[in-house]
PDB file of C-alpha atoms in Angstrom:
ATOM      1  CA  MET A 106     102.722 -88.483 -86.301  1.00  0.00           C
ATOM      2  CA  ARG A 107     103.553 -91.396 -83.986  1.00  0.00           C
ATOM      3  CA  THR A 108     106.308 -89.339 -82.374  1.00  0.00           C
ATOM      4  CA  LYS A 109     103.914 -86.449 -81.779  1.00  0.00           C
ATOM      5  CA  LEU A 110     101.393 -88.820 -80.209  1.00  0.00           C
ATOM      6  CA  ILE A 111     104.002 -90.278 -77.865  1.00  0.00           C
ATOM      7  CA  ILE A 112     105.307 -86.863 -76.808  1.00  0.00           C
ATOM      8  CA  THR A 113     101.834 -85.420 -76.278  1.00  0.00           C
ATOM      9  CA  THR A 114     100.715 -88.492 -74.334  1.00  0.00           C
ATOM     10  CA  ALA A 115     103.775 -88.249 -72.095  1.00  0.00           C
ATOM     11  CA  VAL A 116     103.056 -84.591 -71.401  1.00  0.00           C
ATOM     12  CA  LEU A 117      99.461 -85.345 -70.486  1.00  0.00           C
ATOM     13  CA  LEU A 118     100.454 -88.188 -68.195  1.00  0.00           C
ATOM     14  CA  GLY A 119     102.943 -85.855 -66.541  1.00  0.00           C
ATOM     15  CA  LEU A 120     100.190 -83.319 -65.913  1.00  0.00           C
ATOM     16  CA  ALA A 121      98.064 -86.035 -64.361  1.00  0.00           C
ATOM     17  CA  ALA A 122     100.796 -87.313 -62.043  1.00  0.00           C
ATOM     18  CA  PRO A 123      99.518 -86.591 -58.524  1.00  0.00           C
ATOM     19  CA  ALA A 124     101.589 -84.673 -56.012  1.00  0.00           C
ATOM     20  CA  HIS A 125     102.020 -86.273 -52.622  1.00  0.00           C
ATOM     21  CA  ALA A 126      99.865 -85.148 -49.751  1.00  0.00           C
ATOM     22  CA  GLN A 127     101.330 -82.288 -47.728  1.00  0.00           C
ATOM     23  CA  LEU A 128     102.788 -83.291 -44.386  1.00  0.00           C
ATOM     24  CA  PHE A 129     101.928 -80.006 -42.656  1.00  0.00           C
ATOM     25  CA  THR A 130      98.920 -77.704 -42.658  1.00  0.00           C
ATOM     26  CA  PRO A 131      99.618 -74.791 -45.048  1.00  0.00           C
ATOM     27  CA  ASN A 132      99.804 -71.510 -43.114  1.00  0.00           C
ATOM     28  CA  GLY A 133      99.357 -73.494 -39.913  1.00  0.00           C
ATOM     29  CA  THR A 134     100.449 -71.926 -36.651  1.00  0.00           C
ATOM     30  CA  PHE A 135     103.227 -72.957 -34.278  1.00  0.00           C
ATOM     31  CA  THR A 136     105.298 -71.373 -31.512  1.00  0.00           C
ATOM     32  CA  VAL A 137     108.952 -70.387 -31.352  1.00  0.00           C
ATOM     33  CA  THR A 138     110.484 -70.489 -27.876  1.00  0.00           C
ATOM     34  CA  SER A 139     113.814 -68.805 -27.213  1.00  0.00           C
ATOM     35  CA  GLY A 140     116.398 -67.938 -24.608  1.00  0.00           C
ATOM     36  CA  GLY A 141     119.750 -66.153 -24.737  1.00  0.00           C
ATOM     37  CA  THR A 142     118.764 -64.443 -27.979  1.00  0.00           C
ATOM     38  CA  PRO A 143     118.793 -60.641 -28.548  1.00  0.00           C
ATOM     39  CA  GLY A 144     115.264 -60.288 -27.171  1.00  0.00           C
ATOM     40  CA  ALA A 145     113.887 -60.984 -23.724  1.00  0.00           C
ATOM     41  CA  GLY A 146     113.149 -64.589 -24.687  1.00  0.00           C
ATOM     42  CA  GLY A 147     109.964 -66.558 -24.227  1.00  0.00           C
ATOM     43  CA  SER A 148     107.364 -67.494 -26.842  1.00  0.00           C
ATOM     44  CA  ASP A 149     106.442 -66.018 -30.212  1.00  0.00           C
ATOM     45  CA  ASP A 150     103.605 -67.043 -32.534  1.00  0.00           C
ATOM     46  CA  ALA A 151     104.590 -68.003 -36.073  1.00  0.00           C
ATOM     47  CA  THR A 152     103.013 -69.523 -39.203  1.00  0.00           C
ATOM     48  CA  LEU A 153     104.125 -72.058 -41.808  1.00  0.00           C
ATOM     49  CA  THR A 154     103.845 -69.555 -44.637  1.00  0.00           C
ATOM     50  CA  PRO A 155     106.673 -70.166 -47.130  1.00  0.00           C
ATOM     51  CA  GLY A 156     108.612 -67.090 -48.183  1.00  0.00           C
ATOM     52  CA  SER A 157     107.152 -64.754 -45.580  1.00  0.00           C
ATOM     53  CA  THR A 158     109.419 -63.069 -43.050  1.00  0.00           C
ATOM     54  CA  MET A 159     108.072 -62.781 -39.509  1.00  0.00           C
ATOM     55  CA  THR A 160     109.311 -60.635 -36.655  1.00  0.00           C
ATOM     56  CA  LEU A 161     109.705 -62.592 -33.417  1.00  0.00           C
ATOM     57  CA  SER A 162     109.510 -59.826 -30.819  1.00  0.00           C
ATOM     58  CA  ASN A 163     110.419 -61.866 -27.763  1.00  0.00           C
ATOM     59  CA  ALA A 164     113.285 -63.640 -29.499  1.00  0.00           C
ATOM     60  CA  GLY A 165     114.519 -60.425 -31.058  1.00  0.00           C
ATOM     61  CA  LEU A 166     114.944 -62.238 -34.375  1.00  0.00           C
ATOM     62  CA  SER A 167     113.393 -62.407 -37.833  1.00  0.00           C
ATOM     63  CA  LEU A 168     112.195 -65.759 -39.197  1.00  0.00           C
ATOM     64  CA  THR A 169     111.706 -66.908 -42.790  1.00  0.00           C
ATOM     65  CA  VAL A 170     110.152 -70.310 -43.480  1.00  0.00           C
ATOM     66  CA  SER A 171     110.609 -72.483 -46.580  1.00  0.00           C
ATOM     67  CA  ILE A 172     109.076 -75.842 -47.496  1.00  0.00           C
ATOM     68  CA  VAL A 173     111.092 -78.006 -49.888  1.00  0.00           C
ATOM     69  CA  ALA A 174     110.234 -81.408 -51.354  1.00  0.00           C
ATOM     70  CA  GLY A 175     112.618 -84.149 -50.272  1.00  0.00           C
ATOM     71  CA  THR A 176     113.928 -87.126 -52.219  1.00  0.00           C
ATOM     72  CA  ASP A 177     115.299 -89.381 -49.475  1.00  0.00           C
ATOM     73  CA  ARG A 178     111.963 -91.129 -48.884  1.00  0.00           C
ATOM     74  CA  PRO A 179     108.674 -91.151 -50.829  1.00  0.00           C
ATOM     75  CA  GLY A 180     106.689 -88.075 -49.832  1.00  0.00           C
ATOM     76  CA  SER A 181     109.438 -86.567 -47.657  1.00  0.00           C
ATOM     77  CA  GLU A 182     109.477 -82.839 -47.030  1.00  0.00           C
ATOM     78  CA  TRP A 183     111.926 -80.300 -45.580  1.00  0.00           C
ATOM     79  CA  LEU A 184     110.892 -77.459 -43.292  1.00  0.00           C
ATOM     80  CA  VAL A 185     113.570 -74.747 -43.334  1.00  0.00           C
ATOM     81  CA  PHE A 186     113.681 -72.130 -40.560  1.00  0.00           C
ATOM     82  CA  GLN A 187     116.067 -69.210 -41.140  1.00  0.00           C
ATOM     83  CA  TYR A 188     116.573 -66.943 -38.122  1.00  0.00           C
ATOM     84  CA  THR A 189     118.454 -63.664 -38.511  1.00  0.00           C
ATOM     85  CA  SER A 190     119.473 -60.702 -36.368  1.00  0.00           C
ATOM     86  CA  ASP A 191     120.987 -57.291 -37.032  1.00  0.00           C
ATOM     87  CA  GLY A 192     123.703 -58.184 -34.521  1.00  0.00           C
ATOM     88  CA  SER A 193     124.787 -61.275 -32.625  1.00  0.00           C
ATOM     89  CA  ILE A 194     122.074 -63.909 -32.186  1.00  0.00           C
ATOM     90  CA  ALA A 195     123.592 -64.708 -28.761  1.00  0.00           C
ATOM     91  CA  PRO A 196     124.815 -61.392 -27.365  1.00  0.00           C
ATOM     92  CA  GLY A 197     125.552 -62.801 -23.902  1.00  0.00           C
ATOM     93  CA  LEU A 198     127.225 -65.977 -25.237  1.00  0.00           C
ATOM     94  CA  GLY A 199     125.531 -67.864 -22.381  1.00  0.00           C
ATOM     95  CA  ASP A 200     122.871 -70.594 -22.475  1.00  0.00           C
ATOM     96  CA  TRP A 201     121.073 -70.320 -25.803  1.00  0.00           C
ATOM     97  CA  THR A 202     117.969 -72.059 -27.121  1.00  0.00           C
ATOM     98  CA  LEU A 203     115.681 -71.765 -30.131  1.00  0.00           C
ATOM     99  CA  ASN A 204     112.834 -74.224 -30.724  1.00  0.00           C
ATOM    100  CA  GLN A 205     109.849 -74.807 -32.993  1.00  0.00           C
ATOM    101  CA  VAL A 206     106.926 -76.085 -30.907  1.00  0.00           C
ATOM    102  CA  GLY A 207     103.620 -77.490 -32.148  1.00  0.00           C
ATOM    103  CA  LEU A 208     104.335 -77.824 -35.876  1.00  0.00           C
ATOM    104  CA  PRO A 209     100.930 -78.783 -37.407  1.00  0.00           C
ATOM    105  CA  ALA A 210     101.508 -82.307 -38.752  1.00  0.00           C
ATOM    106  CA  THR A 211      98.704 -83.708 -40.926  1.00  0.00           C
ATOM    107  CA  GLN A 212      99.742 -87.365 -40.535  1.00  0.00           C
ATOM    108  CA  PRO A 213     102.151 -89.620 -38.596  1.00  0.00           C
ATOM    109  CA  MET A 214     105.762 -89.049 -39.667  1.00  0.00           C
ATOM    110  CA  PHE A 215     109.441 -89.567 -38.960  1.00  0.00           C
ATOM    111  CA  LEU A 216     112.122 -86.920 -38.549  1.00  0.00           C
ATOM    112  CA  ILE A 217     114.914 -88.329 -40.748  1.00  0.00           C
ATOM    113  CA  HIS A 218     117.462 -85.529 -41.301  1.00  0.00           C
ATOM    114  CA  VAL A 219     118.498 -82.274 -39.654  1.00  0.00           C
ATOM    115  CA  PHE A 220     120.793 -79.714 -41.256  1.00  0.00           C
ATOM    116  CA  GLY A 221     121.979 -76.647 -39.323  1.00  0.00           C
ATOM    117  CA  GLN A 222     123.972 -73.547 -40.232  1.00  0.00           C
ATOM    118  CA  PHE A 223     125.448 -70.631 -38.310  1.00  0.00           C
ATOM    119  CA  GLY A 224     126.153 -67.543 -40.390  1.00  0.00           C
ATOM    120  CA  GLU A 225     128.224 -64.419 -39.987  1.00  0.00           C
ATOM    121  CA  SER A 226     126.775 -61.497 -41.962  1.00  0.00           C
ATOM    122  CA  GLY A 227     125.461 -63.815 -44.680  1.00  0.00           C
ATOM    123  CA  THR A 228     128.471 -66.163 -44.796  1.00  0.00           C
ATOM    124  CA  GLN A 229     127.856 -69.633 -43.399  1.00  0.00           C
ATOM    125  CA  GLN A 230     130.565 -70.781 -41.005  1.00  0.00           C
ATOM    126  CA  ALA A 231     132.421 -74.085 -41.366  1.00  0.00           C
ATOM    127  CA  PHE A 232     132.988 -76.463 -38.454  1.00  0.00           C
ATOM    128  CA  ASN A 233     135.986 -78.607 -37.547  1.00  0.00           C
ATOM    129  CA  PHE A 234     133.899 -80.507 -35.013  1.00  0.00           C
ATOM    130  CA  SER A 235     130.216 -80.762 -34.216  1.00  0.00           C
ATOM    131  CA  PRO A 236     128.987 -79.441 -30.870  1.00  0.00           C
ATOM    132  CA  PHE A 237     125.994 -81.805 -31.162  1.00  0.00           C
ATOM    133  CA  GLY A 238     126.048 -85.572 -30.785  1.00  0.00           C
ATOM    134  CA  GLY A 239     125.056 -87.472 -33.916  1.00  0.00           C
ATOM    135  CA  PHE A 240     125.954 -84.578 -36.227  1.00  0.00           C
ATOM    136  CA  SER A 241     128.949 -84.161 -38.522  1.00  0.00           C
ATOM    137  CA  PRO A 242     130.435 -81.152 -40.334  1.00  0.00           C
ATOM    138  CA  SER A 243     129.173 -80.923 -43.907  1.00  0.00           C
ATOM    139  CA  ALA A 244     130.677 -78.857 -46.740  1.00  0.00           C
ATOM    140  CA  ALA A 245     127.259 -78.175 -48.267  1.00  0.00           C
ATOM    141  CA  PRO A 246     123.545 -78.723 -47.659  1.00  0.00           C
ATOM    142  CA  PRO A 247     121.835 -81.916 -48.867  1.00  0.00           C
ATOM    143  CA  SER A 248     121.126 -81.732 -52.603  1.00  0.00           C
ATOM    144  CA  ASP A 249     117.387 -81.261 -51.958  1.00  0.00           C
ATOM    145  CA  LEU A 250     118.152 -77.885 -50.377  1.00  0.00           C
ATOM    146  CA  ALA A 251     120.563 -76.609 -53.043  1.00  0.00           C
ATOM    147  CA  SER A 252     118.025 -74.091 -54.359  1.00  0.00           C
ATOM    148  CA  THR A 253     117.315 -72.737 -50.867  1.00  0.00           C
ATOM    149  CA  LEU A 254     120.577 -72.967 -48.899  1.00  0.00           C
ATOM    150  CA  SER A 255     124.295 -72.894 -49.637  1.00  0.00           C
ATOM    151  CA  GLY A 256     127.525 -73.150 -47.694  1.00  0.00           C
ATOM    152  CA  PRO A 257     128.776 -75.455 -44.943  1.00  0.00           C
ATOM    153  CA  GLY A 258     126.892 -76.643 -41.888  1.00  0.00           C
ATOM    154  CA  LEU A 259     126.150 -79.630 -39.669  1.00  0.00           C
ATOM    155  CA  LEU A 260     124.194 -82.701 -40.797  1.00  0.00           C
ATOM    156  CA  GLY A 261     122.480 -85.342 -38.680  1.00  0.00           C
ATOM    157  CA  THR A 262     120.607 -88.514 -39.704  1.00  0.00           C
ATOM    158  CA  LEU A 263     117.869 -90.059 -37.572  1.00  0.00           C
ATOM    159  CA  ASN A 264     115.385 -92.953 -37.611  1.00  0.00           C
ATOM    160  CA  THR A 265     117.231 -94.937 -40.254  1.00  0.00           C
ATOM    161  CA  ASP A 266     115.315 -98.099 -39.288  1.00  0.00           C
ATOM    162  CA  MET A 267     111.933 -96.318 -39.694  1.00  0.00           C
ATOM    163  CA  ASN A 268     110.531 -98.049 -36.617  1.00  0.00           C
ATOM    164  CA  PRO A 269     106.838 -97.044 -36.314  1.00  0.00           C
ATOM    165  CA  ALA A 270     107.306 -96.743 -32.549  1.00  0.00           C
ATOM    166  CA  ASP A 271     109.625 -93.778 -33.168  1.00  0.00           C
ATOM    167  CA  ALA A 272     107.181 -91.859 -35.386  1.00  0.00           C
ATOM    168  CA  PHE A 273     105.499 -88.614 -34.389  1.00  0.00           C
ATOM    169  CA  PRO A 274     101.695 -88.864 -34.317  1.00  0.00           C
ATOM    170  CA  THR A 275      99.346 -86.595 -36.227  1.00  0.00           C
ATOM    171  CA  GLY A 276      98.845 -83.201 -34.659  1.00  0.00           C
ATOM    172  CA  PRO A 277     101.099 -80.614 -33.052  1.00  0.00           C
ATOM    173  CA  LEU A 278     104.664 -81.930 -32.835  1.00  0.00           C
ATOM    174  CA  PRO A 279     106.760 -81.621 -29.671  1.00  0.00           C
ATOM    175  CA  SER A 280     109.555 -79.094 -29.265  1.00  0.00           C
ATOM    176  CA  LEU A 281     112.165 -79.412 -32.024  1.00  0.00           C
ATOM    177  CA  GLY A 282     115.152 -77.124 -31.964  1.00  0.00           C
ATOM    178  CA  THR A 283     118.563 -76.373 -30.536  1.00  0.00           C
ATOM    179  CA  PHE A 284     120.104 -75.854 -27.111  1.00  0.00           C
ATOM    180  CA  ILE A 285     123.711 -74.733 -26.660  1.00  0.00           C
ATOM    181  CA  ASN A 286     125.147 -74.404 -23.170  1.00  0.00           C
ATOM    182  CA  PRO A 287     126.898 -71.998 -23.371  1.00  0.00           C
ATOM    183  CA  PHE A 288     126.855 -70.501 -26.860  1.00  0.00           C
ATOM    184  CA  SER A 289     130.544 -69.625 -26.518  1.00  0.00           C
ATOM    185  CA  GLN A 290     131.423 -73.329 -26.763  1.00  0.00           C
ATOM    186  CA  LEU A 291     131.126 -72.916 -30.541  1.00  0.00           C
ATOM    187  CA  ASP A 292     134.451 -71.043 -30.375  1.00  0.00           C
ATOM    188  CA  GLY A 293     136.391 -74.304 -30.228  1.00  0.00           C
ATOM    189  CA  ASP A 294     134.342 -76.040 -32.947  1.00  0.00           C
ATOM    190  CA  LEU A 295     134.349 -73.401 -35.676  1.00  0.00           C
ATOM    191  CA  VAL A 296     137.063 -73.322 -38.336  1.00  0.00           C
ATOM    192  CA  ASN A 297     137.330 -69.603 -37.515  1.00  0.00           C
ATOM    193  CA  GLU A 298     137.884 -70.207 -33.809  1.00  0.00           C
ATOM    194  CA  GLY A 299     136.826 -67.608 -31.295  1.00  0.00           C
ATOM    195  CA  THR A 300     134.163 -65.991 -33.498  1.00  0.00           C
ATOM    196  CA  SER A 301     130.914 -67.193 -31.898  1.00  0.00           C
ATOM    197  CA  ASN A 302     130.145 -63.607 -30.874  1.00  0.00           C
ATOM    198  CA  LEU A 303     129.958 -62.680 -34.580  1.00  0.00           C
ATOM    199  CA  ILE A 304     127.218 -65.173 -35.479  1.00  0.00           C
ATOM    200  CA  THR A 305     124.206 -63.244 -36.835  1.00  0.00           C
ATOM    201  CA  SER A 306     122.006 -66.033 -38.234  1.00  0.00           C
ATOM    202  CA  TYR A 307     120.942 -69.589 -37.553  1.00  0.00           C
ATOM    203  CA  THR A 308     119.228 -71.988 -39.962  1.00  0.00           C
ATOM    204  CA  GLN A 309     117.612 -75.270 -39.037  1.00  0.00           C
ATOM    205  CA  ALA A 310     116.275 -77.550 -41.784  1.00  0.00           C
ATOM    206  CA  LEU A 311     114.214 -80.569 -40.722  1.00  0.00           C
ATOM    207  CA  GLU A 312     113.348 -83.369 -43.147  1.00  0.00           C
ATOM    208  CA  PHE A 313     110.240 -85.420 -42.384  1.00  0.00           C
ATOM    209  CA  ALA A 314     108.962 -88.587 -44.064  1.00  0.00           C
ATOM    210  CA  PRO A 315     105.429 -90.008 -43.756  1.00  0.00           C
ATOM    211  CA  VAL A 316     104.951 -93.344 -42.027  1.00  0.00           C
ATOM    212  CA  SER A 317     102.825 -94.461 -44.992  1.00  0.00           C
ATOM    213  CA  PHE A 318     103.045 -92.717 -48.340  1.00  0.00           C
ATOM    214  CA  THR A 319      99.741 -92.067 -50.118  1.00  0.00           C
ATOM    215  CA  PRO A 320      99.930 -90.083 -53.386  1.00  0.00           C
ATOM    216  CA  GLY A 321      97.463 -87.249 -53.694  1.00  0.00           C
ATOM    217  CA  VAL A 322      94.521 -87.436 -56.117  1.00  0.00           C
ATOM    218  CA  PRO A 323      94.668 -85.222 -59.237  1.00  0.00           C
ATOM    219  CA  GLU A 324      92.326 -82.255 -59.141  1.00  0.00           C
ATOM    220  CA  SER A 325      89.181 -82.303 -61.315  1.00  0.00           C
ATOM    221  CA  SER A 326      90.653 -79.670 -63.633  1.00  0.00           C
ATOM    222  CA  THR A 327      93.668 -81.905 -64.250  1.00  0.00           C
ATOM    223  CA  TRP A 328      91.447 -84.877 -65.069  1.00  0.00           C
ATOM    224  CA  ALA A 329      89.420 -82.699 -67.468  1.00  0.00           C
ATOM    225  CA  MET A 330      92.578 -81.520 -69.221  1.00  0.00           C
ATOM    226  CA  MET A 331      93.865 -85.073 -69.549  1.00  0.00           C
ATOM    227  CA  LEU A 332      90.578 -86.433 -70.935  1.00  0.00           C
ATOM    228  CA  ALA A 333      90.298 -83.562 -73.403  1.00  0.00           C
ATOM    229  CA  GLY A 334      93.859 -84.203 -74.498  1.00  0.00           C
ATOM    230  CA  PHE A 335      93.261 -87.908 -75.086  1.00  0.00           C
ATOM    231  CA  ALA A 336      90.070 -87.083 -77.015  1.00  0.00           C
ATOM    232  CA  GLY A 337      92.138 -84.771 -79.210  1.00  0.00           C
ATOM    233  CA  LEU A 338      94.709 -87.498 -79.749  1.00  0.00           C
ATOM    234  CA  GLY A 339      91.983 -89.926 -80.748  1.00  0.00           C
ATOM    235  CA  PHE A 340      90.591 -87.442 -83.277  1.00  0.00           C
ATOM    236  CA  LEU A 341      94.050 -86.809 -84.765  1.00  0.00           C
ATOM    237  CA  GLY A 342      94.625 -90.532 -85.033  1.00  0.00           C
ATOM    238  CA  TYR A 343      91.264 -90.943 -86.788  1.00  0.00           C
ATOM    239  CA  ARG A 344      92.110 -88.182 -89.300  1.00  0.00           C
ATOM    240  CA  GLN A 345      95.433 -89.780 -90.105  1.00  0.00           C
ATOM    241  CA  THR A 346      93.680 -93.120 -90.705  1.00  0.00           C
ATOM    242  CA  VAL A 347      91.144 -91.518 -93.054  1.00  0.00           C
ATOM    243  CA  LYS A 348      93.897 -89.725 -94.982  1.00  0.00           C
ATOM    244  CA  ALA A 349      95.825 -92.927 -95.340  1.00  0.00           C
ATOM    245  CA  ARG A 350      92.764 -94.720 -96.738  1.00  0.00           C
ATOM    246  CA  LEU A 351      92.034 -91.916 -99.222  1.00  0.00           C
ATOM    247  CA  ALA A 352      95.649 -91.918-100.355  1.00  0.00           C
ATOM    248  CA  ALA A 353      95.462 -95.654-100.957  1.00  0.00           C
TER     249      ALA A 353
END
């Protein structure tokens, strides 16, 4: 009986454990700006709706967004942007840019990690060298992203000192993205040299951490379930006590 009580109590406490507050407004809007992509370039409206695929007409790309809980800092969260094209994402191999502008932050936060991938028909390409300062070739995504991404890429770490002066304020975030001038410079950095014209997808994963972590409050239904569970445990304990007395 004692074992059952311990197990049931642990389950109830697990149900009552609050999730951390979301860092971004669910289904919030932002803008994708582009240049050198298959489309004419410019601005496209997008939403932070996990799992949905959006067509970015001006960029000439499709975008799928994922939100993944992070483990590097309390309350951290990854935003994953996966851009794909039926053909090359940089058909001219000239100046190329792709940015997320105005991400709807609900609180002050740091950008602490960036992971990027360039894919060729679904296969992520490995790098010998990074074309971006502060980034290094990585054989696999960070472990937090293992259920969402796979394959090699480029990993960068930022704001390791967590200086409040470097935090983004609440509200729309500034432009966060990538600029490559020209796109063909990837030819010398890829393990498969000279194949930048075959790149059909680009993924950028951004990990954010709150300046101050405040756990969320359990919903009323969760509290009700927990209280009902503890009442049931108390009743079971009472019955066992009565049985023990009768047996004596």
